[in-house]
Tab-separated table of C-alpha atoms in Angstrom:
chain	number	residue	atom	x	y	z
A	1	UNK	CA	122.800	66.212	113.700
A	2	UNK	CA	125.871	68.388	113.115
A	3	UNK	CA	126.108	72.098	113.475
A	4	UNK	CA	126.141	74.051	110.190
A	5	UNK	CA	127.535	77.495	109.563
A	6	UNK	CA	126.680	79.538	106.463
A	7	UNK	CA	128.704	82.702	105.979
A	8	UNK	CA	126.772	85.412	104.188
A	9	UNK	CA	129.176	85.501	101.259
A	10	UNK	CA	128.741	81.754	100.563
A	11	UNK	CA	125.017	82.160	99.804
A	12	UNK	CA	123.660	81.594	96.321
A	13	UNK	CA	123.297	84.839	94.338
A	14	UNK	CA	121.086	86.096	91.536
A	15	UNK	CA	120.858	89.585	90.041
A	16	UNK	CA	118.115	90.261	87.482
A	17	UNK	CA	118.364	94.055	87.745
A	18	UNK	CA	114.898	94.398	89.243
A	19	UNK	CA	115.671	91.618	91.783
A	20	UNK	CA	118.793	90.899	93.768
A	21	UNK	CA	118.566	87.824	95.963
A	22	UNK	CA	120.764	85.739	98.161
A	23	UNK	CA	119.850	82.113	98.863
A	24	UNK	CA	120.969	80.454	102.109
A	25	UNK	CA	119.633	77.085	100.894
A	26	UNK	CA	119.336	75.524	97.409
A	27	UNK	CA	116.736	77.455	95.349
A	28	UNK	CA	115.986	77.785	91.710
A	29	UNK	CA	119.218	77.831	89.711
A	30	UNK	CA	121.344	77.686	92.864
A	31	UNK	CA	121.938	74.100	93.979
A	32	UNK	CA	124.331	72.946	96.668
A	33	UNK	CA	123.689	69.408	97.880
A	34	UNK	CA	124.993	70.152	101.359
A	35	UNK	CA	122.553	73.060	101.716
A	36	UNK	CA	119.118	71.688	100.819
A	37	UNK	CA	117.343	72.206	104.174
A	38	UNK	CA	117.719	72.358	107.914
A	39	UNK	CA	115.038	70.292	109.656
A	40	UNK	CA	111.743	71.600	108.106
A	41	UNK	CA	113.445	74.853	106.976
A	42	UNK	CA	113.681	74.529	103.195
A	43	UNK	CA	114.265	78.064	101.836
A	44	UNK	CA	115.679	81.284	103.271
A	45	UNK	CA	115.890	84.008	100.607
A	46	UNK	CA	117.081	87.566	101.236
A	47	UNK	CA	115.363	89.541	98.469
A	48	UNK	CA	115.749	93.158	97.339
A	49	UNK	CA	113.203	94.340	94.736
A	50	UNK	CA	113.526	97.792	93.153
A	51	UNK	CA	110.640	100.275	93.046
A	52	UNK	CA	107.671	99.373	90.882
A	53	UNK	CA	108.783	95.818	90.172
A	54	UNK	CA	108.005	92.359	91.594
A	55	UNK	CA	106.966	88.783	91.120
A	56	UNK	CA	103.983	88.359	88.734
A	57	UNK	CA	101.274	85.752	89.614
A	58	UNK	CA	102.770	82.290	90.178
A	59	UNK	CA	101.557	79.115	91.829
A	60	UNK	CA	102.571	77.272	95.044
A	61	UNK	CA	101.202	74.243	96.811
A	62	UNK	CA	101.941	72.334	100.082
A	63	UNK	CA	104.370	74.834	101.463
A	64	UNK	CA	104.302	77.272	104.381
A	65	UNK	CA	105.694	80.617	103.087
A	66	UNK	CA	106.648	83.337	105.567
A	67	UNK	CA	107.543	86.872	104.481
A	68	UNK	CA	109.314	89.295	106.863
A	69	UNK	CA	109.893	92.820	105.445
A	70	UNK	CA	113.132	94.411	106.719
A	71	UNK	CA	112.749	97.713	104.980
A	72	UNK	CA	110.215	99.121	102.513
A	73	UNK	CA	106.795	97.609	101.800
A	74	UNK	CA	105.540	94.678	99.811
A	75	UNK	CA	102.147	94.314	98.091
A	76	UNK	CA	100.541	90.893	98.134
A	77	UNK	CA	97.600	89.589	96.054
A	78	UNK	CA	96.387	85.960	95.738
A	79	UNK	CA	93.748	83.777	94.116
A	80	UNK	CA	91.891	83.541	97.469
A	81	UNK	CA	91.013	87.202	97.190
A	82	UNK	CA	93.582	88.495	99.673
A	83	UNK	CA	95.191	91.813	98.969
A	84	UNK	CA	97.377	93.671	101.381
A	85	UNK	CA	100.629	95.602	101.957
A	86	UNK	CA	103.127	94.356	104.507
A	87	UNK	CA	105.729	96.576	106.113
A	88	UNK	CA	108.662	96.331	108.460
A	89	UNK	CA	107.341	95.125	111.885
A	90	UNK	CA	104.768	92.888	110.227
A	91	UNK	CA	104.869	89.209	109.378
A	92	UNK	CA	102.892	87.423	106.692
A	93	UNK	CA	102.262	83.690	106.310
A	94	UNK	CA	100.640	81.867	103.377
A	95	UNK	CA	99.786	78.196	103.660
A	96	UNK	CA	99.732	77.152	100.021
A	97	UNK	CA	97.976	73.885	100.848
A	98	UNK	CA	96.069	72.442	97.894
A	99	UNK	CA	97.224	75.295	95.666
A	100	UNK	CA	97.292	79.083	95.483
A	101	UNK	CA	98.404	81.681	92.997
A	102	UNK	CA	99.887	84.937	94.274
A	103	UNK	CA	101.935	87.954	93.270
A	104	UNK	CA	104.385	90.078	95.192
A	105	UNK	CA	105.285	93.630	94.147
A	106	UNK	CA	107.220	96.491	95.649
A	107	UNK	CA	104.451	98.744	96.973
A	108	UNK	CA	106.616	101.814	96.301
A	109	UNK	CA	107.297	103.077	92.705
A	110	UNK	CA	110.738	104.436	93.736
A	111	UNK	CA	112.108	102.905	96.954
A	112	UNK	CA	113.476	99.352	97.190
A	113	UNK	CA	111.953	96.701	99.458
A	114	UNK	CA	114.121	94.180	101.281
A	115	UNK	CA	112.407	91.136	102.763
A	116	UNK	CA	113.122	87.592	103.902
A	117	UNK	CA	111.043	84.924	102.190
A	118	UNK	CA	111.227	81.631	104.111
A	119	UNK	CA	109.693	78.318	103.135
A	120	UNK	CA	108.836	75.624	105.694
A	121	UNK	CA	107.814	72.102	104.786
A	122	UNK	CA	104.249	71.534	106.080
A	123	UNK	CA	103.027	69.143	108.745
A	124	UNK	CA	99.741	68.244	107.023
A	125	UNK	CA	99.479	68.091	103.259
A	126	UNK	CA	96.557	69.233	101.200
A	127	UNK	CA	95.053	71.681	103.658
A	128	UNK	CA	92.854	74.552	102.478
A	129	UNK	CA	94.941	77.599	101.382
A	130	UNK	CA	95.126	80.275	104.031
A	131	UNK	CA	96.693	83.657	104.626
A	132	UNK	CA	97.507	85.620	107.786
A	133	UNK	CA	99.279	88.863	108.478
A	134	UNK	CA	100.060	90.568	111.767
A	135	UNK	CA	101.781	93.740	113.019
A	136	UNK	CA	104.058	93.170	115.994
A	137	UNK	CA	105.239	95.771	118.597
A	138	UNK	CA	108.959	95.829	117.847
A	139	UNK	CA	109.724	97.176	121.335
A	140	UNK	CA	108.646	93.780	122.708
A	141	UNK	CA	111.702	92.159	121.114
A	142	UNK	CA	114.187	94.513	122.838
A	143	UNK	CA	116.407	92.408	125.066
A	144	UNK	CA	114.411	89.213	124.517
A	145	UNK	CA	113.065	86.885	121.857
A	146	UNK	CA	109.556	87.732	120.559
A	147	UNK	CA	107.584	84.891	118.977
A	148	UNK	CA	106.160	85.891	115.614
A	149	UNK	CA	105.358	82.527	114.038
A	150	UNK	CA	103.981	79.631	116.101
A	151	UNK	CA	102.256	76.231	115.733
A	152	UNK	CA	100.000	77.284	118.675
A	153	UNK	CA	96.902	79.033	117.333
A	154	UNK	CA	96.304	81.007	120.550
A	155	UNK	CA	99.863	82.196	120.936
A	156	UNK	CA	99.380	85.751	119.639
A	157	UNK	CA	101.722	84.953	116.710
A	158	UNK	CA	100.742	83.995	113.150
A	159	UNK	CA	99.949	80.279	112.979
A	160	UNK	CA	101.936	77.834	110.895
A	161	UNK	CA	101.055	74.299	109.752
A	162	UNK	CA	104.194	72.798	111.278
A	163	UNK	CA	105.868	72.438	114.663
A	164	UNK	CA	108.113	75.400	113.847
A	165	UNK	CA	108.558	78.638	115.783
A	166	UNK	CA	110.061	81.927	114.531
A	167	UNK	CA	111.378	84.419	117.083
A	168	UNK	CA	113.054	87.814	116.647
A	169	UNK	CA	115.280	89.597	119.151
A	170	UNK	CA	116.983	93.003	119.254
A	171	UNK	CA	119.861	93.673	121.622
A	172	UNK	CA	122.457	96.311	122.543
A	173	UNK	CA	126.213	95.741	122.767
A	174	UNK	CA	127.354	93.394	125.600
A	175	UNK	CA	123.853	92.099	126.217
A	176	UNK	CA	123.226	88.336	126.645
A	177	UNK	CA	119.837	87.005	125.616
A	178	UNK	CA	118.896	83.338	126.347
A	179	UNK	CA	117.007	81.235	123.822
A	180	UNK	CA	115.186	78.132	125.089
A	181	UNK	CA	114.571	75.627	122.196
A	182	UNK	CA	111.018	74.366	121.665
A	183	UNK	CA	111.959	71.032	119.911
A	184	UNK	CA	114.149	68.876	122.164
A	185	UNK	CA	114.952	66.467	119.300
A	186	UNK	CA	115.260	69.229	116.682
A	187	UNK	CA	117.468	72.239	116.185
A	188	UNK	CA	117.576	76.014	115.922
A	189	UNK	CA	118.693	77.969	112.847
A	190	UNK	CA	119.934	81.464	113.822
A	191	UNK	CA	119.998	84.095	110.996
A	192	UNK	CA	121.652	87.344	111.924
A	193	UNK	CA	119.815	90.229	110.271
A	194	UNK	CA	122.223	92.963	111.368
A	195	UNK	CA	125.165	93.520	113.653
A	196	UNK	CA	127.378	90.838	115.158
A	197	UNK	CA	126.762	88.248	117.896
A	198	UNK	CA	128.373	85.182	119.391
A	199	UNK	CA	126.523	81.867	119.971
A	200	UNK	CA	128.251	78.867	121.461
A	201	UNK	CA	131.650	80.433	120.810
A	202	UNK	CA	130.863	81.105	117.132
A	203	UNK	CA	130.828	84.697	115.910
A	204	UNK	CA	128.191	85.642	113.421
A	205	UNK	CA	128.225	88.765	111.231
A	206	UNK	CA	125.266	90.262	109.405
A	207	UNK	CA	123.408	87.804	107.198
A	208	UNK	CA	125.384	84.754	108.502
A	209	UNK	CA	123.446	81.650	109.456
A	210	UNK	CA	124.132	79.051	112.129
A	211	UNK	CA	122.157	75.835	112.623
A	212	UNK	CA	122.631	74.039	115.943
A	213	UNK	CA	121.136	70.863	117.468
A	214	UNK	CA	118.880	71.710	120.367
A	215	UNK	CA	120.437	72.247	123.826
A	216	UNK	CA	118.590	73.136	126.992
A	217	UNK	CA	119.350	76.764	126.154
A	218	UNK	CA	121.505	78.987	123.951
A	219	UNK	CA	123.041	82.264	125.057
A	220	UNK	CA	123.250	84.957	122.379
A	221	UNK	CA	125.954	87.457	123.220
A	222	UNK	CA	125.605	90.757	121.385
A	223	UNK	CA	128.943	92.164	120.245
A	224	UNK	CA	127.208	95.307	118.957
A	225	UNK	CA	123.615	96.413	118.434
A	226	UNK	CA	122.082	93.589	116.425
A	227	UNK	CA	118.854	91.932	115.312
A	228	UNK	CA	118.550	88.130	115.028
A	229	UNK	CA	115.957	85.637	113.841
A	230	UNK	CA	115.710	82.111	115.438
A	231	UNK	CA	113.852	79.394	113.513
A	232	UNK	CA	113.124	76.405	115.827
A	233	UNK	CA	112.447	73.227	113.863
A	234	UNK	CA	111.957	69.514	114.372
A	235	UNK	CA	114.055	67.048	112.442
């Protein structure tokens, strides 16, 4: 497996007025054959929805869908009877399984919401649809990686139907934070939410992505105050 680097400006782009989205991997009308997936990571969308707008009810099946609000709040409703609002510091997962219909709207009539929507290919197909949401103490990711999505049901993170782990870290300038991969034969996709860092000699700026084959450890060097997401996936 080769390393892949995705500069933020090379991402797919759509602008519908109410929705502005950047696609790291091929999605909808954006198709790039070299950017279909990284391991089990299939979609990484960086969405901004204006106040009072959103995605009307639409179906999904056999996909693990993770939503991570970065600013603002997002209202979720689905055909399983779930209804909630997710905010920055929270993480939501929906296992579409045999089929589910859901909607996502900006919970504010005036302020935009910015969130990451990430799709993971499932381990087991045809499971019963499920939904989970959890608020995390954001101070627990200062200077270290905090696991927010895990295949281990008793981990304290939200559970995912795949051997994939999501971790978030926040660091100050000149800090080095180690990341220990979970999948020895897989890889780690780093997505820089804000700031600038260096990993394995490669500099990342905000919204850049870097996928690397698993090593015994990675050292993330913070060039300024930054927040980073690590997605640890098998191949």
